[in-house]
PDB file of C-alpha atoms in Angstrom:
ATOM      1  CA  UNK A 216     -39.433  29.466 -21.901  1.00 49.00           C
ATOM      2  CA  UNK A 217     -37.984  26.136 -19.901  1.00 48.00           C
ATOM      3  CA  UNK A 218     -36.495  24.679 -22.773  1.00 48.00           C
ATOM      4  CA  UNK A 219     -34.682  28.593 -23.578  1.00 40.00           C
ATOM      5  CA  UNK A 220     -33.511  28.831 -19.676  1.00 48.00           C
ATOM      6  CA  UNK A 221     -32.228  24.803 -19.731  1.00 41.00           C
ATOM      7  CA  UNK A 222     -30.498  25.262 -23.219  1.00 45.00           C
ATOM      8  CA  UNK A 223     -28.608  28.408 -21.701  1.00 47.00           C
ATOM      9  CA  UNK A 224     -27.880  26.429 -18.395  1.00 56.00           C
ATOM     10  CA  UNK A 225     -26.567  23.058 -20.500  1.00 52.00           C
ATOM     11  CA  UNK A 226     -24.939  25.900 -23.045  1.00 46.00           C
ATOM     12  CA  UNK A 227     -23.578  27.524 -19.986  1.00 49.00           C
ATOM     13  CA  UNK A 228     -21.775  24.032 -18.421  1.00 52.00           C
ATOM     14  CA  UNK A 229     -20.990  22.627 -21.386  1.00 50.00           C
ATOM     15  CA  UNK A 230     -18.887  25.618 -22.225  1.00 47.00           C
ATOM     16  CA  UNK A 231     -17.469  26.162 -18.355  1.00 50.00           C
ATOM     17  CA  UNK A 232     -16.361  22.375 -18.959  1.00 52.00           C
ATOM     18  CA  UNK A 233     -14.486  23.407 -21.955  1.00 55.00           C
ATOM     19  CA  UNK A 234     -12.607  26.078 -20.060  1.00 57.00           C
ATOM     20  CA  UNK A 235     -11.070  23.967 -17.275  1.00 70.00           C
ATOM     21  CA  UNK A 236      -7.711  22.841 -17.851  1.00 83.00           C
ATOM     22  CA  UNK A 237      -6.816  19.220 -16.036  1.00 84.00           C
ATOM     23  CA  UNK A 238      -3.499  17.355 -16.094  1.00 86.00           C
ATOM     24  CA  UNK A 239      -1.754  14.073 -15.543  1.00 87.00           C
ATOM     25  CA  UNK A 240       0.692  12.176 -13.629  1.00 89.00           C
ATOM     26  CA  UNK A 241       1.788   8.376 -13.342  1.00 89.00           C
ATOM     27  CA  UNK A 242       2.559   8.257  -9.752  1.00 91.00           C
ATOM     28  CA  UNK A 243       4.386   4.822  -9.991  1.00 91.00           C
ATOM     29  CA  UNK A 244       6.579   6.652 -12.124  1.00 92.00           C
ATOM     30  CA  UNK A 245       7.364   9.151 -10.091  1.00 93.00           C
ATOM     31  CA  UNK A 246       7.576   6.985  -7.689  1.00 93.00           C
ATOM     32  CA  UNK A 247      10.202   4.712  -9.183  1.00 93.00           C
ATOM     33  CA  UNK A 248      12.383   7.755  -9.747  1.00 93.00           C
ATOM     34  CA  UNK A 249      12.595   8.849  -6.529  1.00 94.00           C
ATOM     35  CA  UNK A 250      15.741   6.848  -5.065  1.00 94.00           C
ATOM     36  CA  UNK A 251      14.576   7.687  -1.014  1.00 94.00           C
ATOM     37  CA  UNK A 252      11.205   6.176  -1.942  1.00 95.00           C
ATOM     38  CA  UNK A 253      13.754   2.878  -3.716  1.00 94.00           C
ATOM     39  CA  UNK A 254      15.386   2.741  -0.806  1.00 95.00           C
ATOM     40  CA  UNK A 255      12.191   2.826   1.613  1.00 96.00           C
ATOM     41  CA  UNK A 256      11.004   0.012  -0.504  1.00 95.00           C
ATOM     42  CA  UNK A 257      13.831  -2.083   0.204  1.00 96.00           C
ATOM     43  CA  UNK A 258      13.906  -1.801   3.403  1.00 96.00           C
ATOM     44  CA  UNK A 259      10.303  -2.444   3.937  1.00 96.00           C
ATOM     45  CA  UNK A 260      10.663  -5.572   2.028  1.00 97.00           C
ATOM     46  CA  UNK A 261      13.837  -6.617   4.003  1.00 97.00           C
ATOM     47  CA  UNK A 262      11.997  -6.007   7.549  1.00 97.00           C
ATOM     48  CA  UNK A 263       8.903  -7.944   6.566  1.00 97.00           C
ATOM     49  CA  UNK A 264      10.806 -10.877   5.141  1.00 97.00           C
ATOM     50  CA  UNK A 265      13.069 -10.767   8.771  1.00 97.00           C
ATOM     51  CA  UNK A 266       9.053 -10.605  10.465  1.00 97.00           C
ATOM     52  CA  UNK A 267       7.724 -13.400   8.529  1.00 97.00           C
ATOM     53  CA  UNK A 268      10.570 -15.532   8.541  1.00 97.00           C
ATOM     54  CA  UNK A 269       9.936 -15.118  12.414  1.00 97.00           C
ATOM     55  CA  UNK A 270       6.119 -15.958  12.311  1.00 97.00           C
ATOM     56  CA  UNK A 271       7.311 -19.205  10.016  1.00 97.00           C
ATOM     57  CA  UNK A 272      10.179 -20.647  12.506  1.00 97.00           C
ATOM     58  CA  UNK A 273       7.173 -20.438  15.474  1.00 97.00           C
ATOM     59  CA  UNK A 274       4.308 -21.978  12.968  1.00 97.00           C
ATOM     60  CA  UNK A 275       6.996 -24.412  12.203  1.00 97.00           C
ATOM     61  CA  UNK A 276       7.705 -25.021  15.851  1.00 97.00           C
ATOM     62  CA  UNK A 277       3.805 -25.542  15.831  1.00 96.00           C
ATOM     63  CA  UNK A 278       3.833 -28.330  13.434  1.00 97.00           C
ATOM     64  CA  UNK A 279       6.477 -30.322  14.966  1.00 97.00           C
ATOM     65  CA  UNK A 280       5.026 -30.336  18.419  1.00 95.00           C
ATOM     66  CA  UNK A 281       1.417 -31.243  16.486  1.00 95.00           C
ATOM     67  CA  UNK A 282       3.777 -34.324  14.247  1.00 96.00           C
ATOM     68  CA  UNK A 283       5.450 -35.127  17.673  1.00 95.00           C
ATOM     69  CA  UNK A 284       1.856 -35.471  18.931  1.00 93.00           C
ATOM     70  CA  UNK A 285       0.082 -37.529  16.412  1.00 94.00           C
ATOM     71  CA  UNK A 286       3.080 -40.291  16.163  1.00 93.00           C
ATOM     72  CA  UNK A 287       3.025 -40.486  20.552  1.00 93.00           C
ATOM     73  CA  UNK A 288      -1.337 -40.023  20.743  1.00 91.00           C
ATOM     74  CA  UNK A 289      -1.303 -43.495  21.291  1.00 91.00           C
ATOM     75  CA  UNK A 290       1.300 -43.771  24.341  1.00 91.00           C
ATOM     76  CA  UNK A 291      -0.084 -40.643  26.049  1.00 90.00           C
ATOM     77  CA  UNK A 292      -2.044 -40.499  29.250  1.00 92.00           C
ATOM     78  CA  UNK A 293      -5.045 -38.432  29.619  1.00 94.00           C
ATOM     79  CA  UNK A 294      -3.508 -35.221  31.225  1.00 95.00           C
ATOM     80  CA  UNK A 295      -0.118 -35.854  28.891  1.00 94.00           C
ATOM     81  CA  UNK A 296      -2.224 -35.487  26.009  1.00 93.00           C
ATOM     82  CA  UNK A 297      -4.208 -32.186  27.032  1.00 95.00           C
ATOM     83  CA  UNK A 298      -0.804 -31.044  28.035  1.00 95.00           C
ATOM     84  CA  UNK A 299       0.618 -31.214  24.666  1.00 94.00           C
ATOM     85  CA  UNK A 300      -2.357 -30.356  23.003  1.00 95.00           C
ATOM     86  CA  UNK A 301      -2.379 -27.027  25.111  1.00 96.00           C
ATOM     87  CA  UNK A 302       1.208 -26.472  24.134  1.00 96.00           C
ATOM     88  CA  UNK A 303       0.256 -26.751  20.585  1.00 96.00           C
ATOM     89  CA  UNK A 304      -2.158 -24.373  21.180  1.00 97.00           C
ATOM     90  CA  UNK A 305      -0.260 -22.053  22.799  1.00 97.00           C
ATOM     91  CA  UNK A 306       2.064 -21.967  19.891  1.00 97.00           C
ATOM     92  CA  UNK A 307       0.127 -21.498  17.022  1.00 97.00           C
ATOM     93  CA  UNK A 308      -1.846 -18.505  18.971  1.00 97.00           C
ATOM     94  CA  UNK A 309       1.995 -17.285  19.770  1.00 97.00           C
ATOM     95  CA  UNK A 310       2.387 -17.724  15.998  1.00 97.00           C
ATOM     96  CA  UNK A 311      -1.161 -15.448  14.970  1.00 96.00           C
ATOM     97  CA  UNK A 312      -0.457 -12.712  17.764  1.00 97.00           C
ATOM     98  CA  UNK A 313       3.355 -12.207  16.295  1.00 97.00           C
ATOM     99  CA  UNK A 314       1.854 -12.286  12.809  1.00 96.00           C
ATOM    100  CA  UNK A 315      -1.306  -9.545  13.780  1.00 97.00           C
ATOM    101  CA  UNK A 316       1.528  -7.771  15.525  1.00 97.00           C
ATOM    102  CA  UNK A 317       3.719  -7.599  12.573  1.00 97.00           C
ATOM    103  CA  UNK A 318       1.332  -7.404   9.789  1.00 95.00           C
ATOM    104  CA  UNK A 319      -1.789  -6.263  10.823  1.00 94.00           C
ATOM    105  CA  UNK A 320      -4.341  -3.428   9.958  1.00 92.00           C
ATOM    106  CA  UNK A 321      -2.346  -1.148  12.894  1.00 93.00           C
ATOM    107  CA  UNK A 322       0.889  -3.970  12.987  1.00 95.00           C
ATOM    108  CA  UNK A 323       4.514  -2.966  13.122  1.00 96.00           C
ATOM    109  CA  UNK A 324       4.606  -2.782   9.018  1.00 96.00           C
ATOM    110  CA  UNK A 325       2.284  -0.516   8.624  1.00 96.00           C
ATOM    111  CA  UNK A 326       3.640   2.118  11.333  1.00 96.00           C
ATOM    112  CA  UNK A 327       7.011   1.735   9.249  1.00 96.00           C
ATOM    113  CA  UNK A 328       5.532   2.044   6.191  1.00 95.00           C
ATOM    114  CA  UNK A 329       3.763   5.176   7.233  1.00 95.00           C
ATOM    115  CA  UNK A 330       6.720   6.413   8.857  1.00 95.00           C
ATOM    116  CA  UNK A 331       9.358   5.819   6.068  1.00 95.00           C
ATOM    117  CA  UNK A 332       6.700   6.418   2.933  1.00 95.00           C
ATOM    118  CA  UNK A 333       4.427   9.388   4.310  1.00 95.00           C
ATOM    119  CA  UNK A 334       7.635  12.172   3.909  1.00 95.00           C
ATOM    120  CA  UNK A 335       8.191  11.413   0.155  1.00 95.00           C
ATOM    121  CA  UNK A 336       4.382  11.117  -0.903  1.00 93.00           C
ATOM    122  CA  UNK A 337       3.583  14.843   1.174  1.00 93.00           C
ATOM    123  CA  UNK A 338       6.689  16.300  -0.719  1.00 94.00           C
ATOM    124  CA  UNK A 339       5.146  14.677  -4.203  1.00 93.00           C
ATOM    125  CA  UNK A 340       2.023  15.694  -3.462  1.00 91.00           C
ATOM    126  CA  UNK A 341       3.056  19.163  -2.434  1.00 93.00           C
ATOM    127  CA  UNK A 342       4.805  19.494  -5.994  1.00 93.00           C
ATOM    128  CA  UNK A 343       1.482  18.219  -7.819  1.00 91.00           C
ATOM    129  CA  UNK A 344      -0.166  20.640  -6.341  1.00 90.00           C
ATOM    130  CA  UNK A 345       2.332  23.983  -6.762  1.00 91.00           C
ATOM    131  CA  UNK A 346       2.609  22.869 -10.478  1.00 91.00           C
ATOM    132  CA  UNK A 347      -1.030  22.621 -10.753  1.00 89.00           C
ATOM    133  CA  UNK A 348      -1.593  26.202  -9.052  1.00 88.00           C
ATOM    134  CA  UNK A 349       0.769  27.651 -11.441  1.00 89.00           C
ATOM    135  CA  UNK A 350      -0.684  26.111 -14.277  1.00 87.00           C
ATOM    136  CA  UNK A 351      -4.096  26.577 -13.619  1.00 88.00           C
ATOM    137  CA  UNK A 352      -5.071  23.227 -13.067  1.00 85.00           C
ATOM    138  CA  UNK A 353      -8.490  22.069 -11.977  1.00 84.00           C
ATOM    139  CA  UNK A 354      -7.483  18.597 -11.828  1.00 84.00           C
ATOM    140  CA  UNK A 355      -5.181  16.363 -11.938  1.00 87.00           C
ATOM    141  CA  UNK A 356      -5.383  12.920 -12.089  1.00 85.00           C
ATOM    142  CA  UNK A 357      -3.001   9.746 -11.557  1.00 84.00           C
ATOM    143  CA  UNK A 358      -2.668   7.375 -14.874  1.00 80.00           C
ATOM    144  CA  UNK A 359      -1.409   4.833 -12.992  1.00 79.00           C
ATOM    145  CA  UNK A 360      -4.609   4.554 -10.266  1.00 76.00           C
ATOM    146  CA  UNK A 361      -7.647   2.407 -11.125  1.00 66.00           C
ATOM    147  CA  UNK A 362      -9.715   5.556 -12.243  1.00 63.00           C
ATOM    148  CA  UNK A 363     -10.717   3.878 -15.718  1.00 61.00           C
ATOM    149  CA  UNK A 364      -8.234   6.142 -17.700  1.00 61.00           C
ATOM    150  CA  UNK A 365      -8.430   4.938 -21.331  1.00 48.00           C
ATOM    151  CA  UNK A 366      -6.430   7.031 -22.979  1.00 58.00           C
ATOM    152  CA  UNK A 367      -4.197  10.200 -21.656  1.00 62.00           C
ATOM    153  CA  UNK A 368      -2.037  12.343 -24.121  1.00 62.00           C
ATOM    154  CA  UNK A 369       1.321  12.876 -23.262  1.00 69.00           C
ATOM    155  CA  UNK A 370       1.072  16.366 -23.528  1.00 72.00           C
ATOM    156  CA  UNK A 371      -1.308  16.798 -20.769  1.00 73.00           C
ATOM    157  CA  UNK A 372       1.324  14.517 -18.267  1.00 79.00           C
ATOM    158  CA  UNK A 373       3.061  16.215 -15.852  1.00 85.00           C
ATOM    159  CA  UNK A 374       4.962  13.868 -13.892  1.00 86.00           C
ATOM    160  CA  UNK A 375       8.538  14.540 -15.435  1.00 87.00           C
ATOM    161  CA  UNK A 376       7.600  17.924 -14.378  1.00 86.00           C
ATOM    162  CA  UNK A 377       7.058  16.832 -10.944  1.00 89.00           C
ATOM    163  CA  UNK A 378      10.332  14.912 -11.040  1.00 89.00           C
ATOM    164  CA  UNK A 379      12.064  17.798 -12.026  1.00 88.00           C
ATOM    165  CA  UNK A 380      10.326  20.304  -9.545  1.00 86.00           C
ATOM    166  CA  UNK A 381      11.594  17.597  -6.557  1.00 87.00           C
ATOM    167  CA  UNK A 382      15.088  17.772  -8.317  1.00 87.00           C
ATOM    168  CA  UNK A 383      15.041  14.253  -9.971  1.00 85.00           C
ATOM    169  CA  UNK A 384      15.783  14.702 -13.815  1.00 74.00           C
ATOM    170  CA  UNK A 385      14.659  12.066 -16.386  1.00 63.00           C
TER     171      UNK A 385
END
């Protein structure tokens, strides 16, 4: 009587796994069609090259003072030689605060990024998700993530669909 009632339930799954319908979508490819999201790109990459050249003219500054220091160790006094050594300090820590500022976990980059890329990916998202309510979509999964995708027909991919729902045409 177990193995009857566990046949039915495995019969029963197996069969309710047949009947869901799933789709797929290659979100760098949307991605790269979307000229706003381009355009964000670009500008992100222009700010953070302007940010680290900044970090890299103080860590240079750093350097010097430190080169400076080695080649006059031997001339220095006692209180001359703590005060350039604090100095040096002081710079590379200027140097690590500008660069957490910029570029860390809560830095200036990431509030841009979040600000500039957050708009587009809610307005993608919000068209995966209308074209998988029509459709009758269960899931729908992104070729283009790490999920360990193999293989994924073509006919089951619905990003041109997407493109075309946000009014990009490919």
């Amino acid at each position: 009587m177990k193995k009857v009632i566990l046949m039915m339930i495995m019969f029963a799954t197996t069969m309710s796994m047949h009947a869901q319908k799933f789709a797929l979508v290659d979100m760098d490819y949307i991605f790269k069609n979307i000229p706003a999201y381009e355009r964000a790109n670009e500008q992100l990459n222009q700010v953070s090259k302007k940010w680290q050249a900044e970090v890299d003219a103080i860590q240079i500054e750093a350097q010097t003072l430190y080169k400076n220091y080695q080649n006059e160790v031997v001339f220095l006094s006692q209180e001359q030689k703590k005060a350039r050594q604090d100095a040096i300090m002081e710079k590379e820590k200027e140097a690590a605060d500008l660069k957490k500022k910029y570029f860390g976990p809560q830095g200036e980059l990431f509030k841009k990024r979040t600000a500039l890329m957050s708009p587009i990916q809610e307005e993608v998202y919000t068209a995966v998700k209308d074209i998988a309510d029509l459709r009758g979509y269960q899931l729908v999964l992104d070729r283009a993530s790490d999920a360990g995708i193999i293989f994924g027909s073509p006919k089951v991919d619905i990003s041109n669909e997407v493109l075309s729902k946000l009014g990009y045409s490919n």
